[in-house]
Tab-separated table of C-alpha atoms in Angstrom:
chain	number	residue	atom	x	y	z
A	1	MET	CA	0.000	0.000	0.000
A	2	PHE	CA	2.938	2.313	0.605
A	3	ASP	CA	4.087	1.659	-2.956
A	4	ILE	CA	0.606	2.456	-4.226
A	5	GLN	CA	0.580	5.743	-2.376
A	6	SER	CA	4.081	6.598	-3.624
A	7	ILE	CA	3.134	6.005	-7.250
A	8	TYR	CA	-0.076	7.975	-6.866
A	9	HIS	CA	1.876	10.838	-5.263
A	10	TYR	CA	4.245	10.708	-8.225
A	11	PHE	CA	1.286	11.027	-10.598
A	12	LEU	CA	-0.056	13.965	-8.626
A	13	GLN	CA	3.208	15.912	-8.469
A	14	SER	CA	4.815	15.223	-11.829
A	15	GLY	CA	1.810	14.656	-14.072
A	16	ALA	CA	0.432	11.390	-15.388
A	17	HIS	CA	1.839	11.968	-18.885
A	18	ASP	CA	5.348	11.383	-17.544
A	19	MET	CA	4.400	7.704	-17.485
A	20	PRO	CA	3.901	5.556	-20.618
A	21	ASP	CA	0.443	5.934	-22.206
A	22	LEU	CA	0.024	2.226	-22.868
A	23	ILE	CA	-2.708	2.003	-20.224
A	24	PRO	CA	-4.559	4.601	-18.107
A	25	PRO	CA	-2.109	5.960	-15.482
A	26	GLY	CA	-4.170	4.756	-12.543
A	27	CYS	CA	-3.937	1.176	-13.788
A	28	TYR	CA	-0.333	1.017	-12.605
A	29	ALA	CA	-1.641	1.395	-9.050
A	30	ILE	CA	-4.335	-1.208	-9.788
A	31	LEU	CA	-1.655	-3.702	-10.791
A	32	LEU	CA	-0.002	-3.198	-7.412
A	33	VAL	CA	-3.352	-3.691	-5.666
A	34	VAL	CA	-3.924	-6.967	-7.522
A	35	TYR	CA	-0.409	-8.152	-6.729
A	36	THR	CA	-0.847	-7.251	-3.041
A	37	LEU	CA	-4.123	-9.217	-2.880
A	38	LYS	CA	-2.428	-12.170	-4.529
A	39	CYS	CA	0.359	-12.133	-1.912
A	40	MET	CA	-2.215	-11.909	0.883
A	41	ILE	CA	-4.049	-15.043	-0.310
A	42	PHE	CA	-1.446	-17.278	-1.921
A	43	PRO	CA	0.144	-19.665	-1.191
A	44	LEU	CA	-2.826	-21.009	0.728
A	45	ARG	CA	-0.656	-23.414	2.707
A	46	THR	CA	0.971	-20.539	4.581
A	47	ARG	CA	-1.692	-17.845	4.264
A	48	GLY	CA	-4.587	-20.102	5.271
A	49	PRO	CA	-3.685	-20.378	8.990
A	50	LEU	CA	-3.200	-16.612	9.165
A	51	TRP	CA	-6.663	-15.912	7.771
A	52	ILE	CA	-8.141	-18.466	10.155
A	53	ALA	CA	-6.480	-16.627	13.039
A	54	ILE	CA	-7.798	-13.297	11.735
A	55	TRP	CA	-11.297	-14.764	11.578
A	56	GLU	CA	-10.985	-15.909	15.188
A	57	VAL	CA	-9.879	-12.379	16.135
A	58	VAL	CA	-12.946	-10.926	14.413
A	59	THR	CA	-15.200	-13.384	16.260
A	60	ALA	CA	-13.457	-12.839	19.596
A	61	PRO	CA	-16.612	-12.949	21.745
A	62	LEU	CA	-17.379	-16.429	20.390
A	63	THR	CA	-13.862	-17.892	20.494
A	64	SER	CA	-11.400	-17.992	23.367
A	65	PRO	CA	-8.362	-15.842	22.428
A	66	LYS	CA	-4.906	-17.333	22.666
A	67	PHE	CA	-1.620	-15.453	22.700
A	68	PHE	CA	-1.359	-15.359	18.903
A	69	HIS	CA	-4.904	-13.959	18.593
A	70	THR	CA	-4.064	-11.249	21.101
A	71	TYR	CA	-0.882	-10.464	19.204
A	72	VAL	CA	-2.737	-10.162	15.883
A	73	ALA	CA	-5.362	-7.872	17.417
A	74	ASP	CA	-2.636	-5.697	18.958
A	75	VAL	CA	-0.993	-5.418	15.537
A	76	PHE	CA	-4.350	-4.326	14.102
A	77	THR	CA	-4.623	-1.514	16.642
A	78	SER	CA	-1.213	-0.269	15.459
A	79	MET	CA	-2.212	-0.462	11.784
A	80	VAL	CA	-5.069	2.042	11.819
A	81	LYS	CA	-3.272	4.391	9.411
A	82	VAL	CA	-2.529	1.458	7.103
A	83	PHE	CA	-6.205	0.437	7.174
A	84	GLN	CA	-7.195	4.003	6.332
A	85	ASP	CA	-4.883	3.892	3.322
A	86	MET	CA	-6.399	0.562	2.276
A	87	VAL	CA	-9.900	2.038	2.491
A	88	TRP	CA	-8.793	5.034	0.417
A	89	ALA	CA	-7.235	2.735	-2.191
A	90	SER	CA	-10.420	0.611	-2.321
A	91	CYS	CA	-12.609	3.680	-2.842
A	92	TYR	CA	-10.148	4.923	-5.469
A	93	VAL	CA	-10.555	1.669	-7.382
A	94	LEU	CA	-14.312	1.243	-6.943
A	95	SER	CA	-15.034	4.870	-7.920
A	96	GLY	CA	-13.242	4.402	-11.237
A	97	ASP	CA	-10.919	7.356	-10.613
A	98	PHE	CA	-7.970	5.278	-11.749
A	99	TRP	CA	-9.183	5.630	-15.341
A	100	PHE	CA	-8.467	9.359	-15.357
A	101	SER	CA	-5.297	11.378	-14.955
A	102	GLU	CA	-5.085	14.269	-12.522
A	103	ASN	CA	-5.007	16.905	-15.277
A	104	GLU	CA	-8.312	15.736	-16.793
A	105	HIS	CA	-11.608	17.352	-15.801
A	106	ASN	CA	-9.972	20.344	-14.140
A	107	ASP	CA	-13.394	21.785	-13.392
A	108	VAL	CA	-14.225	18.791	-11.176
A	109	GLU	CA	-12.613	18.230	-7.804
A	110	PRO	CA	-10.645	14.932	-7.918
A	111	HIS	CA	-11.725	12.169	-5.581
A	112	SER	CA	-14.767	14.095	-4.381
A	113	TRP	CA	-15.958	11.001	-2.522
A	114	GLN	CA	-13.291	11.538	0.161
A	115	HIS	CA	-15.142	14.691	1.268
A	116	GLU	CA	-18.505	12.978	1.571
A	117	PHE	CA	-20.185	12.397	4.921
A	118	TRP	CA	-20.220	8.609	4.565
A	119	TYR	CA	-16.436	8.575	4.061
A	120	LYS	CA	-15.189	11.139	6.593
A	121	ASN	CA	-17.746	10.644	9.337
A	122	VAL	CA	-18.729	6.991	8.974
A	123	LEU	CA	-16.206	4.833	7.141
A	124	ILE	CA	-12.940	6.312	8.470
A	125	PRO	CA	-14.145	6.403	12.121
A	126	LEU	CA	-15.210	2.765	11.788
A	127	VAL	CA	-11.726	1.863	10.561
A	128	CYS	CA	-10.304	3.519	13.697
A	129	LEU	CA	-12.885	1.882	15.939
A	130	ILE	CA	-13.012	-1.742	14.782
A	131	PRO	CA	-9.470	-2.833	15.883
A	132	LEU	CA	-10.174	-1.420	19.346
A	133	TRP	CA	-13.491	-3.291	19.374
A	134	PHE	CA	-11.685	-6.568	18.647
A	135	ARG	CA	-9.326	-6.118	21.599
A	136	PHE	CA	-12.194	-5.017	23.833
A	137	ASN	CA	-14.082	-8.224	23.029
A	138	GLN	CA	-10.988	-10.320	23.643
A	139	CYS	CA	-10.557	-8.800	27.113
A	140	LEU	CA	-14.187	-9.532	27.969
A	141	ARG	CA	-13.851	-13.090	26.716
A	142	ARG	CA	-10.702	-13.562	28.815
A	143	TYR	CA	-12.663	-12.390	31.853
A	144	MET	CA	-15.437	-14.886	31.074
A	145	ASP	CA	-12.900	-17.704	30.748
A	146	THR	CA	-10.734	-16.902	33.783
A	147	LYS	CA	-13.228	-15.045	36.053
A	148	LYS	CA	-10.387	-12.642	36.897
A	149	ARG	CA	-11.413	-9.003	36.963
A	150	PHE	CA	-7.814	-7.833	36.888
A	151	PRO	CA	-6.208	-7.364	34.482
A	152	ASN	CA	-8.954	-8.320	32.025
A	153	LEU	CA	-11.637	-5.774	32.906
A	154	ALA	CA	-9.034	-3.071	33.487
A	155	ASN	CA	-7.625	-3.727	30.043
A	156	ALA	CA	-11.129	-3.715	28.565
A	157	THR	CA	-11.679	-0.299	30.164
A	158	LYS	CA	-8.630	1.016	28.321
A	159	TYR	CA	-10.060	0.006	24.961
A	160	ALA	CA	-13.540	1.226	25.894
A	161	MET	CA	-12.128	4.677	26.636
A	162	SER	CA	-10.215	4.682	23.362
A	163	GLN	CA	-13.381	3.783	21.465
A	164	THR	CA	-15.257	6.613	23.140
A	165	VAL	CA	-12.527	9.080	22.207
A	166	THR	CA	-12.697	7.833	18.611
A	167	LEU	CA	-16.466	8.300	18.404
A	168	PHE	CA	-16.419	11.760	19.936
A	169	GLY	CA	-13.481	12.833	17.796
A	170	ALA	CA	-15.243	11.578	14.661
A	171	PHE	CA	-18.639	13.132	15.260
A	172	HIS	CA	-17.658	16.485	16.738
A	173	PRO	CA	-18.452	18.333	13.448
A	174	ILE	CA	-22.081	17.183	13.765
A	175	TYR	CA	-22.382	18.826	17.168
A	176	LEU	CA	-20.911	22.072	15.804
A	177	LEU	CA	-22.934	22.092	12.577
A	178	HIS	CA	-25.560	24.468	13.929
A	179	SER	CA	-23.096	27.283	14.588
A	180	HIS	CA	-20.443	27.020	11.860
A	181	GLU	CA	-20.358	27.291	8.112
A	182	THR	CA	-19.766	24.261	5.921
A	183	LYS	CA	-18.108	23.913	2.558
A	184	HIS	CA	-17.559	20.563	0.878
A	185	HIS	CA	-18.330	18.944	4.218
A	186	LYS	CA	-15.296	20.612	5.815
A	187	TYR	CA	-16.373	22.289	9.027
A	188	VAL	CA	-14.593	25.519	9.892
A	189	PHE	CA	-14.903	27.061	13.339
A	190	SER	CA	-13.107	29.484	15.591
A	191	LYS	CA	-10.529	28.156	18.028
A	192	ASP	CA	-11.896	30.632	20.584
A	193	ASP	CA	-15.290	28.956	20.512
A	194	PHE	CA	-14.465	26.360	23.161
A	195	ASN	CA	-17.818	24.863	24.147
A	196	LEU	CA	-18.731	22.223	26.680
A	197	PHE	CA	-18.576	19.395	24.169
A	198	GLN	CA	-15.006	20.268	23.229
A	199	GLN	CA	-13.980	20.495	26.877
A	200	PHE	CA	-15.431	17.066	27.555
A	201	TRP	CA	-13.690	15.593	24.507
A	202	VAL	CA	-10.307	17.030	25.494
A	203	CYS	CA	-10.633	15.767	29.080
A	204	LEU	CA	-11.665	12.333	27.825
A	205	PHE	CA	-8.776	12.252	25.366
A	206	VAL	CA	-6.225	13.203	28.025
A	207	ALA	CA	-7.599	10.626	30.465
A	208	SER	CA	-7.593	7.884	27.826
A	209	SER	CA	-4.056	8.752	26.686
A	210	LEU	CA	-2.683	8.709	30.245
A	211	TYR	CA	-4.501	5.440	30.980
A	212	SER	CA	-3.105	3.798	27.847
A	213	PHE	CA	0.384	5.175	28.499
A	214	THR	CA	0.410	3.893	32.079
A	215	TRP	CA	-0.864	0.490	30.988
A	216	ASP	CA	1.715	0.195	28.203
A	217	VAL	CA	4.642	1.103	30.435
A	218	TYR	CA	3.653	-0.590	33.680
A	219	MET	CA	1.649	-3.650	32.617
A	220	ASP	CA	2.772	-4.502	29.080
A	221	TRP	CA	6.458	-3.576	29.328
A	222	GLY	CA	7.043	-4.189	33.039
A	223	LEU	CA	8.651	-0.760	33.429
A	224	GLY	CA	7.777	2.295	35.505
A	225	ARG	CA	8.864	0.789	38.847
A	226	PRO	CA	10.156	3.652	41.074
A	227	ARG	CA	12.503	1.368	43.023
A	228	TYR	CA	14.321	0.535	39.770
A	229	GLY	CA	14.646	4.089	38.496
A	230	PHE	CA	11.218	3.862	36.807
A	231	LEU	CA	12.435	0.896	34.791
A	232	GLY	CA	12.069	-2.813	35.579
A	233	PRO	CA	13.933	-5.458	37.600
A	234	ARG	CA	15.181	-7.176	34.430
A	235	LEU	CA	16.589	-5.275	31.466
A	236	MET	CA	17.611	-6.907	28.197
A	237	PHE	CA	19.842	-3.994	27.143
A	238	PRO	CA	22.579	-2.608	29.412
A	239	ASN	CA	22.084	0.951	28.166
A	240	LYS	CA	19.092	2.417	30.016
A	241	PHE	CA	18.759	5.222	27.474
A	242	TYR	CA	16.797	2.956	25.126
A	243	TYR	CA	14.124	2.325	27.727
A	244	TYR	CA	13.680	5.987	28.618
A	245	ALA	CA	13.569	6.829	24.898
A	246	VAL	CA	10.813	4.267	24.297
A	247	ILE	CA	8.797	5.623	27.235
A	248	ALA	CA	9.153	9.159	25.845
A	249	ALA	CA	8.150	7.941	22.380
A	250	ASP	CA	5.025	6.334	23.835
A	251	LEU	CA	4.035	9.728	25.226
A	252	GLY	CA	4.549	11.207	21.775
A	253	LYS	CA	1.878	8.929	20.319
A	254	ALA	CA	-0.819	11.331	21.550
A	255	ASN	CA	-0.327	13.785	18.689
A	256	SER	CA	-0.478	11.070	16.033
A	257	ILE	CA	-3.544	9.493	17.642
A	258	VAL	CA	-5.494	12.731	17.753
A	259	ARG	CA	-4.706	13.326	14.089
A	260	LEU	CA	-6.052	9.891	13.213
A	261	PHE	CA	-9.251	10.415	15.166
A	262	THR	CA	-9.893	13.884	13.706
A	263	HIS	CA	-8.636	13.042	10.182
A	264	GLY	CA	-5.665	15.389	10.439
A	265	GLU	CA	-7.664	18.389	11.678
A	266	ILE	CA	-6.664	19.539	15.141
A	267	TRP	CA	-9.688	21.397	16.402
A	268	PHE	CA	-9.104	22.138	20.068
């Protein structure tokens, strides 16, 4: 998908006529899509077990998650931006935009579907939400299997808060629609207009980010112990700088997360 985006960016910046005119320019990206799908499915001997595991992740409430299922779901939560790119590429193909070059139909905005309500306020938020939903269901299923409230319900709370932040971040333009102008479904509003809804969203986002950060460092990584210099009792690397750098990088995820949830528009 990165290659597809790179080629499309090349078309956009340099002009489609810089490429051979044997086929429509967008078809080069389509060839990469077809090849990617082929690699995802074949050979069945090695890809089959992976797709079975993915299906068991999707049906987490009905199947008891094992370590590999948890790992796959965790990878999904880290691939939200990749999934967004895959959705964009799918819409690009299904809309037929690949048949036209960027310099055709100058009077028509290219890829107008990406500004529609169903794309920005329904499809993209769902892409952000679904991986969190999978992990949330896995935590609940682990609680049902083990009857242990901690850490299963505490972990489920983390994903529940993240889902709430995603929903509020996705639908905030609807709440502000009555007081701000719209143009091509892009909502513009004053930064000084800081209403109660925005305050609640910011507080929820901060709480969810701190909760997730604490869980990552303390529970998942085994770090953050004050008696060990806010690290852990066992360290794989002798240089402690790497651990502090990773903890700092985990704090830095907040900016990237908020951009995913608000589609790149920082509005508070």
